[in-house]
């Protein structure tokens, strides 16, 4: 009243149009007051709302009305659109669409926002939102919390409330010369994995701050929510985390197949404080490469340093399976990584394999120096937001001529290999060492968006390795030899001499190159 009049109230579409009494000038502000209530009427057979529950509510800014036209509400399926006489809709705007790059892919209501909130909940629950606690009080049987963020953040926030216990620890920030408190808010009893999660958070904070840029917040908070949903998500200094992907995990590190996923998932989410919350791409193709693939890369590096490069095969194998399985059921078209249209099998599955390979071929320090330069250039920028073309440019400038092809194949093309070891023998030499002979059969293909393949003419340096016999706990051991060799299409006869007794040989032992058949890369040596 006074500042705006209601010009349209479409109660069917839930759309309201207001006309401002005085137009809003650039940089000016206007209070927007709204009352929202949400009520679940009965319950459906499936997919009922589990965001608001007795203990462990988790609601995001998506519940609030948004300004302007909401493109993401449009029908997506080509089939469904056809039945309404609508043309197919591109999944995302072109990577170079400058208009679409005026917004981040997270929000089109606002860019970097100032955030302050007061939230109330039941008397025995703790309510949490991004920012830092300013005040806490109880009134009329409800508990109130007031949070203030001290710096601009993405227009993307969340509110959680539950009967929490708190696990507190500190991360010593050797770059910023400070101590940053980490708090895990958890369901009483769910203490099994708190130490792993805490270790994952610290390792990612250390890795990312040393290699990319300082951590922008004074605190990290991880908040458990119920296992109705199975994911974790990073908001500014605030990480909601499902009980099912960390808090109740039973990790057995004596089992060589087991993965410390509470550690891994926490590292991934903390890395998002850089990859999404510092660097955020425009609302175009390719932008989830700089969020999800780089968060995965950071988490993989944390794992590599914690457990050894020779343990990475199981992670990259899983990532490759995710990619290969995903492309098999792609409903529209597959795109190269640099044009990813938010397909998880591409930005997680392929993205992590590609980034892992790049740090091996280029060198981790060199790659991280390129990432650091990129962060410096685009972190916290205003529109137009960065895109994958700009990002890949940083990689290209860091890479020698000999690796430009690898970048093209991995980011700009859909490239697949079929690498396998067909035979392997060894014999002891008079000097006590062992000569190893083996044959690698290698093929390389380029695929188009519908999966048609053609042989690729270029040949590359591929990793080959010789391994000792596994010890009795069957844990992966460091190789006796690991080198890159230029392989031609077809059969490649290789010969090496190693000083200790070999047991198996491999081509691309850690699955750095997308390979249609993963389980024939390693072969035991014939006795
Ligand atoms: Zn993520």
Short mmCIF file of C-alpha atoms and ligand atoms in Angstrom, two decimals:
data_model
loop_
_atom_site.label_atom_id
_atom_site.label_comp_id
_atom_site.label_asym_id
_atom_site.label_seq_id
_atom_site.Cartn_x
_atom_site.Cartn_y
_atom_site.Cartn_z
CA UNK A 1 0.00 0.00 0.00
CA UNK A 2 1.32 3.40 -0.94
CA UNK A 3 4.22 2.00 -2.96
CA UNK A 4 2.39 -0.40 -5.29
CA UNK A 5 -1.05 -1.35 -6.54
CA UNK A 6 -2.18 -4.82 -7.50
CA UNK A 7 -2.62 -4.87 -11.28
CA UNK A 8 -3.39 -8.57 -11.76
CA UNK A 9 -4.20 -11.42 -9.42
CA UNK A 10 -4.24 -14.75 -11.27
CA UNK A 11 -5.25 -17.17 -8.54
CA UNK A 12 -5.10 -20.17 -10.91
CA UNK A 13 -1.46 -19.72 -11.97
CA UNK A 14 -0.55 -18.15 -8.62
CA UNK A 15 0.67 -15.02 -10.36
CA UNK A 16 0.37 -11.48 -9.05
CA UNK A 17 1.34 -8.34 -10.89
CA UNK A 18 2.02 -5.12 -9.00
CA UNK A 19 2.46 -1.66 -10.44
CA UNK A 20 4.87 0.50 -8.46
CA UNK A 21 3.70 3.99 -7.64
CA UNK A 22 7.22 5.19 -8.32
CA UNK A 23 9.53 3.18 -10.65
CA UNK A 24 12.44 1.52 -8.87
CA UNK A 25 15.76 3.12 -9.77
CA UNK A 26 18.88 0.97 -10.27
CA UNK A 27 20.51 0.23 -6.91
CA UNK A 28 17.38 1.31 -5.00
CA UNK A 29 15.55 -1.06 -2.68
CA UNK A 30 11.95 -1.84 -1.86
CA UNK A 31 10.52 -3.90 0.98
CA UNK A 32 8.45 -6.87 -0.15
CA UNK A 33 6.24 -8.25 2.61
CA UNK A 34 4.68 -11.65 2.19
CA UNK A 35 2.84 -14.18 4.25
CA UNK A 36 3.16 -17.77 3.12
CA UNK A 37 1.58 -20.77 4.67
CA UNK A 38 1.95 -24.30 3.57
CA UNK A 39 -0.51 -27.01 4.46
CA UNK A 40 -0.43 -30.64 3.42
CA UNK A 41 -4.02 -31.79 2.84
CA UNK A 42 -4.10 -35.48 3.65
CA UNK A 43 -1.33 -37.50 2.05
CA UNK A 44 -0.71 -38.90 -1.44
CA UNK A 45 0.25 -42.49 -2.27
CA UNK A 46 3.84 -41.49 -2.91
CA UNK A 47 6.13 -38.47 -3.09
CA UNK A 48 4.52 -36.77 -0.14
CA UNK A 49 6.16 -33.65 1.18
CA UNK A 50 8.79 -34.56 3.74
CA UNK A 51 10.43 -31.15 3.98
CA UNK A 52 8.35 -30.04 6.93
CA UNK A 53 8.30 -32.72 9.60
CA UNK A 54 8.01 -33.08 13.35
CA UNK A 55 11.77 -33.23 13.83
CA UNK A 56 14.20 -32.35 11.03
CA UNK A 57 12.50 -29.82 8.76
CA UNK A 58 14.48 -28.60 5.79
CA UNK A 59 13.00 -25.92 3.59
CA UNK A 60 14.84 -23.88 1.01
CA UNK A 61 14.37 -20.48 -0.61
CA UNK A 62 12.48 -22.33 -3.37
CA UNK A 63 9.40 -22.12 -1.10
CA UNK A 64 9.30 -18.35 -1.42
CA UNK A 65 7.57 -16.66 -4.34
CA UNK A 66 10.00 -15.40 -6.94
CA UNK A 67 10.05 -12.31 -9.10
CA UNK A 68 9.31 -12.20 -12.78
CA UNK A 69 8.81 -15.04 -15.20
CA UNK A 70 9.83 -18.47 -13.94
CA UNK A 71 11.28 -20.35 -16.88
CA UNK A 72 12.09 -23.44 -14.87
CA UNK A 73 8.36 -24.07 -14.40
CA UNK A 74 7.87 -24.70 -18.13
CA UNK A 75 7.07 -28.22 -19.31
CA UNK A 76 10.30 -30.05 -20.10
CA UNK A 77 9.40 -33.33 -21.74
CA UNK A 78 9.22 -33.06 -25.54
CA UNK A 79 6.39 -35.59 -25.54
CA UNK A 80 4.30 -33.68 -23.04
CA UNK A 81 4.93 -30.39 -24.83
CA UNK A 82 3.84 -31.94 -28.11
CA UNK A 83 0.48 -32.94 -26.65
CA UNK A 84 -0.13 -29.23 -25.90
CA UNK A 85 1.03 -28.21 -29.38
CA UNK A 86 4.30 -26.79 -28.03
CA UNK A 87 7.68 -26.97 -29.72
CA UNK A 88 10.51 -28.92 -28.05
CA UNK A 89 12.34 -26.77 -25.56
CA UNK A 90 16.15 -26.64 -25.43
CA UNK A 91 17.32 -28.01 -22.11
CA UNK A 92 19.58 -25.01 -21.51
CA UNK A 93 20.56 -21.80 -23.25
CA UNK A 94 23.61 -21.89 -25.51
CA UNK A 95 26.94 -21.63 -23.68
CA UNK A 96 27.60 -18.19 -25.22
CA UNK A 97 24.10 -16.74 -24.79
CA UNK A 98 24.95 -13.37 -23.27
CA UNK A 99 21.38 -12.67 -22.18
CA UNK A 100 21.14 -15.96 -20.26
CA UNK A 101 24.53 -15.20 -18.71
CA UNK A 102 23.03 -12.15 -16.99
CA UNK A 103 21.80 -14.64 -14.36
CA UNK A 104 23.57 -17.41 -12.51
CA UNK A 105 22.22 -20.89 -13.01
CA UNK A 106 21.15 -20.86 -9.33
CA UNK A 107 18.76 -17.90 -9.25
CA UNK A 108 17.31 -15.28 -11.55
CA UNK A 109 15.69 -13.10 -8.87
CA UNK A 110 18.86 -11.52 -7.63
CA UNK A 111 22.61 -11.76 -7.89
CA UNK A 112 24.70 -11.52 -4.73
CA UNK A 113 22.42 -10.66 -1.81
CA UNK A 114 22.70 -9.33 1.72
CA UNK A 115 21.01 -11.79 4.07
CA UNK A 116 19.46 -11.42 7.51
CA UNK A 117 16.75 -13.64 8.93
CA UNK A 118 14.82 -14.30 12.11
CA UNK A 119 13.30 -17.74 12.40
CA UNK A 120 11.21 -19.32 15.13
CA UNK A 121 10.57 -22.96 15.91
CA UNK A 122 9.33 -25.28 18.65
CA UNK A 123 10.77 -24.70 22.10
CA UNK A 124 12.97 -27.83 22.07
CA UNK A 125 14.38 -27.41 18.55
CA UNK A 126 17.25 -25.43 17.06
CA UNK A 127 16.53 -23.48 13.89
CA UNK A 128 19.40 -22.67 11.54
CA UNK A 129 19.86 -20.56 8.42
CA UNK A 130 22.93 -19.16 6.62
CA UNK A 131 24.83 -16.44 8.43
CA UNK A 132 25.97 -16.04 12.02
CA UNK A 133 23.80 -16.25 15.11
CA UNK A 134 23.15 -12.74 16.42
CA UNK A 135 20.53 -13.38 19.04
CA UNK A 136 18.47 -16.19 20.49
CA UNK A 137 15.35 -15.90 22.68
CA UNK A 138 12.15 -17.62 23.71
CA UNK A 139 8.75 -16.02 23.47
CA UNK A 140 5.27 -17.51 23.89
CA UNK A 141 6.68 -21.03 24.02
CA UNK A 142 8.67 -20.70 20.78
CA UNK A 143 12.37 -20.39 20.29
CA UNK A 144 13.69 -17.57 18.06
CA UNK A 145 17.00 -17.27 16.25
CA UNK A 146 18.35 -14.32 14.36
CA UNK A 147 21.10 -14.82 11.75
CA UNK A 148 23.10 -12.29 9.78
CA UNK A 149 25.48 -13.02 6.90
CA UNK A 150 28.45 -10.67 6.91
CA UNK A 151 29.10 -10.67 3.16
CA UNK A 152 27.20 -10.98 -0.12
CA UNK A 153 26.01 -14.50 -0.89
CA UNK A 154 24.02 -16.27 -3.60
CA UNK A 155 20.25 -15.84 -3.56
CA UNK A 156 19.97 -19.42 -2.37
CA UNK A 157 19.32 -20.22 1.27
CA UNK A 158 17.69 -22.68 3.59
CA UNK A 159 16.03 -23.10 6.97
CA UNK A 160 16.43 -26.20 9.12
CA UNK A 161 14.96 -27.10 12.46
CA UNK A 162 15.40 -30.20 14.62
CA UNK A 163 16.19 -31.46 18.10
CA UNK A 164 19.93 -31.39 17.57
CA UNK A 165 23.03 -32.24 19.52
CA UNK A 166 26.21 -30.44 18.48
CA UNK A 167 29.66 -31.78 17.73
CA UNK A 168 32.19 -28.98 17.68
CA UNK A 169 35.72 -28.83 16.37
CA UNK A 170 38.05 -26.26 14.81
CA UNK A 171 39.85 -26.04 11.52
CA UNK A 172 43.18 -24.28 11.73
CA UNK A 173 43.40 -22.09 8.65
CA UNK A 174 47.12 -21.80 7.97
CA UNK A 175 46.49 -19.54 4.97
CA UNK A 176 44.25 -17.04 6.75
CA UNK A 177 46.02 -17.46 10.14
CA UNK A 178 42.79 -18.04 12.01
CA UNK A 179 40.72 -20.78 13.58
CA UNK A 180 37.38 -21.60 11.97
CA UNK A 181 34.79 -23.43 14.08
CA UNK A 182 33.06 -26.43 12.50
CA UNK A 183 29.81 -27.62 14.05
CA UNK A 184 27.90 -30.75 13.09
CA UNK A 185 24.27 -30.64 14.24
CA UNK A 186 23.13 -34.24 14.57
CA UNK A 187 20.33 -36.48 15.74
CA UNK A 188 21.13 -37.88 19.22
CA UNK A 189 22.66 -41.33 18.70
CA UNK A 190 23.99 -40.67 15.21
CA UNK A 191 27.60 -40.33 16.29
CA UNK A 192 29.04 -43.15 14.11
CA UNK A 193 30.55 -41.01 11.37
CA UNK A 194 31.00 -37.58 12.94
CA UNK A 195 34.79 -37.98 13.05
CA UNK A 196 34.92 -38.95 9.35
CA UNK A 197 32.73 -36.03 8.37
CA UNK A 198 34.78 -33.65 10.48
CA UNK A 199 37.98 -34.95 8.87
CA UNK A 200 36.47 -34.56 5.38
CA UNK A 201 35.44 -30.98 6.12
CA UNK A 202 38.89 -30.04 7.43
CA UNK A 203 40.73 -31.73 4.57
CA UNK A 204 38.61 -29.95 1.95
CA UNK A 205 38.95 -26.58 3.70
CA UNK A 206 42.72 -27.02 3.75
CA UNK A 207 43.00 -28.25 0.17
CA UNK A 208 40.75 -25.61 -1.36
CA UNK A 209 42.13 -22.69 0.63
CA UNK A 210 45.74 -23.64 -0.12
CA UNK A 211 45.16 -24.31 -3.80
CA UNK A 212 42.36 -22.00 -4.93
CA UNK A 213 41.49 -19.05 -2.67
CA UNK A 214 40.73 -18.25 0.98
CA UNK A 215 37.58 -19.68 2.59
CA UNK A 216 35.12 -16.77 2.58
CA UNK A 217 33.28 -17.57 5.83
CA UNK A 218 34.10 -17.69 9.57
CA UNK A 219 32.30 -20.94 10.29
CA UNK A 220 31.19 -24.26 8.77
CA UNK A 221 27.94 -25.90 9.82
CA UNK A 222 26.73 -29.35 8.79
CA UNK A 223 23.10 -30.16 9.58
CA UNK A 224 21.50 -33.56 9.59
CA UNK A 225 18.07 -34.04 8.03
CA UNK A 226 15.98 -37.22 7.84
CA UNK A 227 16.56 -39.96 5.28
CA UNK A 228 13.34 -39.31 3.37
CA UNK A 229 15.75 -37.71 0.95
CA UNK A 230 19.24 -38.86 0.17
CA UNK A 231 21.55 -35.98 -0.67
CA UNK A 232 23.64 -33.22 0.81
CA UNK A 233 23.67 -29.64 -0.40
CA UNK A 234 25.88 -26.65 0.16
CA UNK A 235 24.51 -23.23 1.08
CA UNK A 236 26.62 -20.32 2.31
CA UNK A 237 28.49 -21.62 5.42
CA UNK A 238 25.61 -24.10 5.86
CA UNK A 239 25.49 -27.71 4.64
CA UNK A 240 22.28 -29.74 5.08
CA UNK A 241 23.22 -33.42 4.94
CA UNK A 242 20.87 -36.41 4.83
CA UNK A 243 21.27 -38.99 7.59
CA UNK A 244 21.39 -41.66 4.86
CA UNK A 245 24.57 -40.54 3.10
CA UNK A 246 26.83 -40.01 6.07
CA UNK A 247 25.42 -40.07 9.56
CA UNK A 248 24.42 -43.75 9.67
CA UNK A 249 27.02 -45.11 7.24
CA UNK A 250 28.82 -48.28 8.26
CA UNK A 251 32.25 -47.84 6.74
CA UNK A 252 34.70 -50.72 6.99
CA UNK A 253 38.06 -49.54 5.75
CA UNK A 254 39.47 -53.05 6.16
CA UNK A 255 37.23 -54.03 3.25
CA UNK A 256 39.14 -52.98 0.11
CA UNK A 257 35.85 -52.44 -1.75
CA UNK A 258 34.44 -50.07 0.84
CA UNK A 259 34.47 -46.31 0.34
CA UNK A 260 34.65 -43.74 3.13
CA UNK A 261 31.71 -41.84 1.72
CA UNK A 262 30.90 -39.71 4.80
CA UNK A 263 34.43 -38.28 4.38
CA UNK A 264 34.03 -38.00 0.61
CA UNK A 265 30.56 -36.43 0.54
CA UNK A 266 31.55 -33.90 3.21
CA UNK A 267 34.66 -32.95 1.22
CA UNK A 268 32.52 -32.50 -1.92
CA UNK A 269 29.99 -30.27 -0.14
CA UNK A 270 32.65 -28.15 1.54
CA UNK A 271 34.38 -27.72 -1.85
CA UNK A 272 31.11 -26.18 -3.11
CA UNK A 273 31.89 -23.19 -0.89
CA UNK A 274 34.40 -22.45 -3.67
CA UNK A 275 32.75 -24.12 -6.68
CA UNK A 276 29.30 -22.49 -6.75
CA UNK A 277 29.59 -20.10 -3.81
CA UNK A 278 32.65 -18.22 -5.10
CA UNK A 279 32.66 -19.17 -8.77
CA UNK A 280 29.21 -19.47 -10.29
CA UNK A 281 28.47 -19.89 -13.99
CA UNK A 282 25.73 -18.24 -16.02
CA UNK A 283 22.39 -19.89 -16.67
CA UNK A 284 23.77 -21.64 -19.76
CA UNK A 285 25.16 -24.97 -20.95
CA UNK A 286 28.40 -26.01 -19.29
CA UNK A 287 28.00 -24.18 -15.98
CA UNK A 288 27.59 -27.24 -13.78
CA UNK A 289 31.10 -28.22 -14.95
CA UNK A 290 32.48 -25.38 -12.80
CA UNK A 291 30.30 -26.38 -9.83
CA UNK A 292 29.76 -30.13 -9.68
CA UNK A 293 32.78 -31.37 -11.64
CA UNK A 294 35.15 -29.08 -9.74
CA UNK A 295 33.63 -29.99 -6.36
CA UNK A 296 34.13 -33.64 -7.36
CA UNK A 297 37.67 -32.91 -8.47
CA UNK A 298 38.45 -31.22 -5.15
CA UNK A 299 36.98 -34.16 -3.22
CA UNK A 300 38.97 -36.64 -5.35
CA UNK A 301 42.18 -34.73 -4.63
CA UNK A 302 41.38 -34.78 -0.91
CA UNK A 303 40.86 -38.56 -1.17
CA UNK A 304 44.05 -39.02 -3.19
CA UNK A 305 46.10 -37.23 -0.54
CA UNK A 306 44.37 -39.01 2.33
CA UNK A 307 44.50 -42.57 0.96
CA UNK A 308 47.11 -42.62 -1.84
CA UNK A 309 46.81 -42.32 -5.64
CA UNK A 310 46.93 -46.10 -5.95
CA UNK A 311 43.56 -46.40 -4.15
CA UNK A 312 41.70 -44.17 -6.63
CA UNK A 313 40.68 -46.92 -9.04
CA UNK A 314 37.47 -47.75 -7.17
CA UNK A 315 36.26 -44.13 -7.20
CA UNK A 316 37.01 -43.53 -10.85
CA UNK A 317 35.54 -46.90 -11.75
CA UNK A 318 32.27 -45.88 -10.04
CA UNK A 319 32.33 -42.50 -11.79
CA UNK A 320 32.87 -44.14 -15.18
CA UNK A 321 30.02 -46.57 -14.58
CA UNK A 322 27.80 -43.66 -13.66
CA UNK A 323 28.73 -41.93 -16.91
CA UNK A 324 28.41 -45.00 -19.13
CA UNK A 325 25.11 -45.99 -17.52
CA UNK A 326 23.75 -42.45 -17.81
CA UNK A 327 24.59 -41.97 -21.48
CA UNK A 328 22.89 -45.28 -22.25
CA UNK A 329 19.55 -43.90 -21.05
CA UNK A 330 19.94 -40.26 -22.18
CA UNK A 331 16.51 -39.09 -23.37
CA UNK A 332 17.46 -36.08 -25.54
CA UNK A 333 21.05 -35.90 -26.63
CA UNK A 334 24.43 -36.39 -25.08
CA UNK A 335 26.67 -33.33 -25.09
CA UNK A 336 30.40 -32.88 -24.48
CA UNK A 337 31.38 -31.99 -20.91
CA UNK A 338 31.89 -28.29 -21.71
CA UNK A 339 28.26 -28.12 -22.88
CA UNK A 340 26.73 -30.16 -20.05
CA UNK A 341 23.06 -29.37 -19.57
CA UNK A 342 22.88 -30.29 -15.90
CA UNK A 343 23.00 -34.03 -16.64
CA UNK A 344 24.36 -35.67 -13.50
CA UNK A 345 25.98 -38.55 -15.39
CA UNK A 346 28.07 -35.97 -17.26
CA UNK A 347 28.99 -33.40 -14.61
CA UNK A 348 29.59 -35.94 -11.82
CA UNK A 349 30.48 -39.14 -13.65
CA UNK A 350 32.46 -37.89 -16.60
CA UNK A 351 33.51 -34.58 -15.05
CA UNK A 352 35.38 -36.16 -12.17
CA UNK A 353 37.17 -38.66 -14.44
CA UNK A 354 38.19 -35.90 -16.86
CA UNK A 355 39.46 -33.57 -14.13
CA UNK A 356 41.31 -36.43 -12.46
CA UNK A 357 42.99 -37.36 -15.75
CA UNK A 358 43.94 -33.75 -16.36
CA UNK A 359 45.75 -33.41 -13.02
CA UNK A 360 47.66 -36.59 -13.84
CA UNK A 361 48.64 -35.54 -17.36
CA UNK A 362 49.24 -31.85 -16.66
CA UNK A 363 50.37 -32.11 -13.04
CA UNK A 364 48.23 -31.31 -10.02
CA UNK A 365 50.15 -28.13 -9.16
CA UNK A 366 49.91 -26.76 -12.69
CA UNK A 367 46.22 -27.53 -12.94
CA UNK A 368 45.57 -25.93 -9.56
CA UNK A 369 47.53 -22.84 -10.57
CA UNK A 370 45.19 -22.49 -13.57
CA UNK A 371 42.15 -22.97 -11.31
CA UNK A 372 43.54 -20.38 -8.91
CA UNK A 373 43.92 -17.84 -11.73
CA UNK A 374 40.39 -18.59 -12.87
CA UNK A 375 38.98 -18.12 -9.35
CA UNK A 376 40.87 -14.85 -9.02
CA UNK A 377 39.37 -13.60 -12.29
CA UNK A 378 35.74 -14.59 -11.79
CA UNK A 379 34.96 -15.21 -8.08
CA UNK A 380 32.05 -13.11 -6.75
CA UNK A 381 31.76 -11.39 -10.14
CA UNK A 382 28.64 -9.66 -11.39
CA UNK A 383 26.89 -10.37 -14.69
CA UNK A 384 27.62 -11.56 -17.30
CA UNK A 385 28.58 -14.69 -15.38
CA UNK A 386 31.41 -16.93 -16.45
CA UNK A 387 30.90 -19.86 -18.81
CA UNK A 388 32.74 -23.07 -19.60
CA UNK A 389 34.37 -21.52 -22.68
CA UNK A 390 36.17 -19.08 -20.40
CA UNK A 391 37.02 -21.86 -17.94
CA UNK A 392 38.44 -24.23 -20.56
CA UNK A 393 40.50 -21.29 -21.86
CA UNK A 394 42.36 -21.23 -18.53
CA UNK A 395 43.08 -24.95 -18.87
CA UNK A 396 44.31 -24.52 -22.44
CA UNK A 397 46.67 -21.71 -21.51
CA UNK A 398 48.14 -23.85 -18.73
CA UNK A 399 48.63 -26.89 -20.97
CA UNK A 400 51.54 -27.48 -23.36
CA UNK A 401 50.82 -28.12 -27.05
CA UNK A 402 51.11 -31.85 -26.44
CA UNK A 403 48.04 -31.81 -24.16
CA UNK A 404 45.72 -29.60 -26.23
CA UNK A 405 44.30 -32.70 -27.90
CA UNK A 406 43.52 -34.25 -24.51
CA UNK A 407 41.58 -31.11 -23.56
CA UNK A 408 39.68 -31.10 -26.85
CA UNK A 409 38.84 -34.80 -26.52
CA UNK A 410 37.70 -34.50 -22.92
CA UNK A 411 35.85 -31.19 -22.87
CA UNK A 412 34.74 -30.50 -26.43
CA UNK A 413 34.10 -33.99 -27.75
CA UNK A 414 32.51 -37.23 -26.66
CA UNK A 415 35.52 -39.54 -26.60
CA UNK A 416 35.56 -43.20 -25.66
CA UNK A 417 38.27 -45.81 -25.49
CA UNK A 418 38.33 -49.56 -25.62
CA UNK A 419 41.60 -50.45 -23.90
CA UNK A 420 42.52 -53.92 -22.75
CA UNK A 421 45.46 -56.13 -21.93
CA UNK A 422 45.34 -59.31 -24.01
CA UNK A 423 48.36 -61.21 -22.67
CA UNK A 424 51.12 -60.79 -20.11
CA UNK A 425 54.21 -62.83 -19.26
CA UNK A 426 57.32 -62.33 -17.18
CA UNK A 427 60.67 -64.02 -16.64
CA UNK A 428 63.40 -63.51 -14.11
CA UNK A 429 66.65 -62.17 -15.51
CA UNK A 430 70.13 -63.39 -14.46
CA UNK A 431 70.57 -60.19 -12.40
CA UNK A 432 67.48 -61.06 -10.34
CA UNK A 433 65.18 -58.50 -11.90
CA UNK A 434 62.08 -59.35 -13.93
CA UNK A 435 61.35 -58.74 -17.58
CA UNK A 436 57.65 -58.22 -18.28
CA UNK A 437 56.10 -58.50 -21.74
CA UNK A 438 52.50 -57.64 -22.43
CA UNK A 439 50.13 -56.67 -25.21
CA UNK A 440 47.68 -53.79 -25.04
CA UNK A 441 44.86 -53.62 -27.53
CA UNK A 442 43.67 -50.05 -27.84
CA UNK A 443 40.89 -48.35 -29.76
CA UNK A 444 39.56 -44.82 -29.55
CA UNK A 445 36.24 -43.43 -30.79
CA UNK A 446 34.37 -40.18 -31.12
CA UNK A 447 30.63 -40.39 -30.53
CA UNK A 448 27.96 -37.98 -31.72
CA UNK A 449 25.03 -36.75 -29.62
CA UNK A 450 22.95 -39.84 -30.41
CA UNK A 451 25.74 -42.32 -29.72
CA UNK A 452 26.98 -43.07 -33.25
CA UNK A 453 30.70 -43.77 -33.09
CA UNK A 454 33.54 -43.31 -35.51
CA UNK A 455 37.16 -44.33 -35.00
CA UNK A 456 39.36 -41.47 -33.82
CA UNK A 457 42.55 -41.00 -35.82
CA UNK A 458 44.73 -39.42 -33.13
CA UNK A 459 46.63 -41.62 -30.71
CA UNK A 460 47.64 -40.64 -27.21
CA UNK A 461 49.93 -41.35 -24.35
CA UNK A 462 48.14 -43.81 -22.08
CA UNK A 463 49.17 -44.93 -18.60
CA UNK A 464 50.43 -48.51 -18.33
CA UNK A 465 51.43 -50.19 -15.08
CA UNK A 466 52.92 -53.29 -13.51
CA UNK A 467 51.72 -54.40 -10.07
CA UNK A 468 53.09 -56.66 -7.34
CA UNK A 469 50.92 -59.39 -5.82
CA UNK A 470 48.38 -57.90 -3.41
CA UNK A 471 49.15 -58.52 0.24
CA UNK A 472 46.85 -60.58 2.39
CA UNK A 473 44.38 -57.77 3.17
CA UNK A 474 43.84 -57.36 -0.63
CA UNK A 475 44.29 -53.61 -0.40
CA UNK A 476 45.55 -51.84 -3.52
CA UNK A 477 49.33 -51.56 -3.53
CA UNK A 478 51.50 -48.94 -5.25
CA UNK A 479 52.58 -50.16 -8.70
CA UNK A 480 56.11 -51.38 -9.44
CA UNK A 481 56.00 -49.26 -12.57
CA UNK A 482 53.62 -46.60 -13.87
CA UNK A 483 54.45 -44.76 -17.08
CA UNK A 484 52.69 -43.27 -20.08
CA UNK A 485 53.28 -44.77 -23.51
CA UNK A 486 52.09 -43.61 -26.89
CA UNK A 487 49.81 -46.39 -28.10
CA UNK A 488 48.58 -46.96 -31.63
CA UNK A 489 45.22 -48.31 -32.67
CA UNK A 490 45.30 -52.10 -32.46
CA UNK A 491 47.95 -54.18 -30.75
CA UNK A 492 50.86 -52.67 -28.85
CA UNK A 493 53.66 -54.93 -27.62
CA UNK A 494 55.32 -53.55 -24.50
CA UNK A 495 58.38 -54.66 -22.58
CA UNK A 496 59.66 -53.43 -19.21
CA UNK A 497 62.10 -54.55 -16.55
CA UNK A 498 61.12 -54.22 -12.88
CA UNK A 499 63.13 -54.98 -9.78
CA UNK A 500 60.48 -56.83 -7.78
CA UNK A 501 58.34 -59.80 -8.69
CA UNK A 502 55.36 -58.69 -10.82
CA UNK A 503 51.89 -60.24 -10.56
CA UNK A 504 49.71 -58.24 -12.95
CA UNK A 505 49.86 -55.56 -15.63
CA UNK A 506 47.36 -52.90 -16.65
CA UNK A 507 46.52 -50.25 -19.20
CA UNK A 508 44.93 -47.12 -17.70
CA UNK A 509 44.95 -48.84 -14.28
CA UNK A 510 43.05 -46.06 -12.46
CA UNK A 511 40.41 -45.47 -15.18
CA UNK A 512 41.38 -41.96 -16.19
CA UNK A 513 40.09 -42.33 -19.74
CA UNK A 514 36.49 -43.20 -20.50
CA UNK A 515 36.55 -46.87 -21.39
CA UNK A 516 33.51 -48.79 -22.60
CA UNK A 517 34.76 -51.97 -20.93
CA UNK A 518 36.36 -51.31 -17.58
CA UNK A 519 37.13 -54.76 -16.26
CA UNK A 520 39.61 -55.90 -18.93
CA UNK A 521 42.23 -53.23 -18.25
CA UNK A 522 44.17 -55.44 -15.85
CA UNK A 523 45.55 -58.92 -16.46
CA UNK A 524 47.38 -61.36 -14.22
CA UNK A 525 50.76 -62.46 -15.49
CA UNK A 526 50.83 -66.03 -16.79
CA UNK A 527 53.02 -68.31 -14.71
ZN1 LIG B 1 27.58 -31.17 -5.55
#
